[in-house]
Amino acid sequence: MIARALAKHLDAVGLVRYDATGATGDVFLEHLPDTPDEALMVLSTGGNPLGPAATYGWDEPTVQLMVRGAPDDPETPAAAAQALYDALQGLRYVTLDPGGEDEVRLCVCSSLQTGPFNLGRDERDRYRFTLNFALHVRRETEHRD
């Protein structure tokens, strides 16, 4: 799962704390629970069409990251979102989750916007910022080389 591989990578570089059980940590896959206030959601958003390259062993999944902060604090989540952008924009030639169940070779990661987007506040006055990324990954399977 690309969202989990990305969460593990962000944990490995010290930007988030990923806990697969969800009991601790501040990054969540495919959903954003009400607590903790300061949290990150990694959401799989499909991907780009591959066309004739579908048999070549390359995928282009897309993800959305949503950073949420404490009530009435726009600065902390904005800074966290910018740090994520800086860490991921242009990231290339790395293996995500090396040796793990989600191992995938990332050729390049590119943002679909030039920085974090402020979604405004939620119902508890917590600011939210989003980022959208397209990833180009190598995925060989039985029918693709």
XYZ file of C-alpha atoms in Angstrom:
145
model
C 0.000 0.000 0.000
C 1.572 3.260 -1.150
C 0.047 5.323 1.680
C 1.615 3.048 4.300
C 4.977 2.989 2.506
C 4.971 6.775 2.437
C 3.981 7.005 6.123
C 6.841 4.668 7.021
C 9.253 6.810 5.016
C 8.092 10.013 6.702
C 8.559 8.308 10.071
C 12.057 7.135 9.104
C 13.118 10.693 8.231
C 11.679 12.037 11.498
C 8.739 14.080 10.236
C 5.960 11.992 11.806
C 5.456 9.120 14.211
C 3.830 6.179 12.436
C 2.320 3.385 14.524
C 0.703 0.587 12.516
C -1.682 -0.184 15.393
C -2.943 3.385 15.539
C -2.589 3.425 19.327
C 0.161 6.049 19.293
C 1.701 8.205 16.636
C 0.375 11.130 14.666
C -0.001 9.822 11.113
C -3.059 7.909 9.939
C -3.817 6.025 6.743
C -6.945 6.724 4.714
C -8.728 8.566 7.553
C -8.200 11.332 10.086
C -9.541 10.532 13.551
C -10.792 13.297 15.834
C -7.764 12.926 18.114
C -4.969 13.819 18.387
C -5.404 17.438 17.319
C -1.995 17.598 15.644
C -2.098 14.832 13.062
C -1.397 13.860 9.467
C -3.621 11.831 7.156
C -2.133 10.017 4.146
C -4.934 9.359 1.687
C -4.590 7.302 -1.499
C -6.291 9.175 -4.320
C -5.981 6.748 -7.205
C -3.395 7.694 -9.732
C -2.652 8.885 -13.203
C -3.689 6.837 -16.234
C -0.896 4.744 -17.727
C -2.149 4.168 -21.253
C 0.160 2.030 -23.403
C 2.761 1.906 -20.612
C 0.494 -0.307 -18.492
C 2.568 -3.390 -19.270
C 5.930 -1.796 -18.484
C 5.935 -2.209 -14.690
C 5.505 1.438 -13.766
C 2.710 2.977 -11.702
C 1.802 6.571 -10.982
C -0.190 6.538 -7.739
C -1.336 9.816 -6.206
C -1.734 10.713 -2.546
C -3.129 13.576 -0.532
C -1.573 14.612 2.758
C -3.688 16.573 5.223
C -1.994 18.196 8.198
C -4.160 19.309 11.114
C -3.093 21.430 14.068
C -4.251 22.392 17.533
C -7.267 24.740 17.848
C -6.586 28.346 16.813
C -2.989 27.610 15.726
C -2.406 28.103 11.997
C 1.384 28.383 12.246
C 2.322 24.905 13.504
C 0.359 22.918 10.888
C 1.478 25.331 8.141
C 5.111 24.742 9.107
C 4.560 20.971 9.284
C 2.927 20.980 5.844
C 5.814 23.008 4.422
C 8.312 20.552 5.939
C 6.456 17.679 4.243
C 6.505 19.530 0.938
C 10.228 20.216 1.278
C 10.940 16.556 2.114
C 8.856 15.058 -0.701
C 8.958 17.487 -3.626
C 11.535 16.088 -6.042
C 12.376 13.068 -3.868
C 13.733 10.427 -6.221
C 15.575 7.138 -6.523
C 14.753 5.808 -3.055
C 13.136 2.622 -1.848
C 10.143 3.159 0.401
C 9.742 0.599 3.208
C 12.929 -1.297 2.262
C 12.536 -4.985 3.087
C 8.978 -4.453 4.327
C 5.623 -5.598 3.042
C 5.095 -2.274 1.257
C 8.507 -2.037 -0.397
C 8.394 -0.037 -3.600
C 11.030 1.775 -5.634
C 10.192 5.481 -5.901
C 11.606 7.016 -9.049
C 10.256 10.510 -8.430
C 7.704 12.307 -6.275
C 6.211 15.548 -7.547
C 3.709 17.892 -5.996
C 0.595 18.816 -7.930
C 0.805 22.309 -6.422
C 3.651 24.614 -5.435
C 3.037 24.465 -1.700
C 0.543 23.595 1.029
C -3.079 24.681 0.565
C -5.005 26.027 3.571
C -8.405 24.327 3.813
C -9.400 26.555 6.712
C -10.640 25.429 10.102
C -12.646 22.360 11.001
C -15.569 22.374 13.464
C -13.110 22.492 16.397
C -11.172 25.488 15.008
C -8.204 23.366 13.937
C -6.447 24.583 10.802
C -5.921 22.040 8.025
C -3.428 22.153 5.184
C -3.288 19.763 2.234
C -0.681 18.657 -0.256
C -1.163 16.444 -3.296
C 1.604 14.344 -4.798
C 2.041 12.122 -7.825
C 4.560 9.320 -7.419
C 6.258 7.422 -10.207
C 7.104 3.955 -8.901
C 8.516 0.721 -10.269
C 6.171 -2.239 -9.726
C 6.955 -5.419 -11.572
C 4.263 -8.093 -11.519
C 3.549 -11.336 -13.342
C 2.094 -9.483 -16.334
C 4.368 -6.438 -16.362
C 8.087 -6.150 -16.891
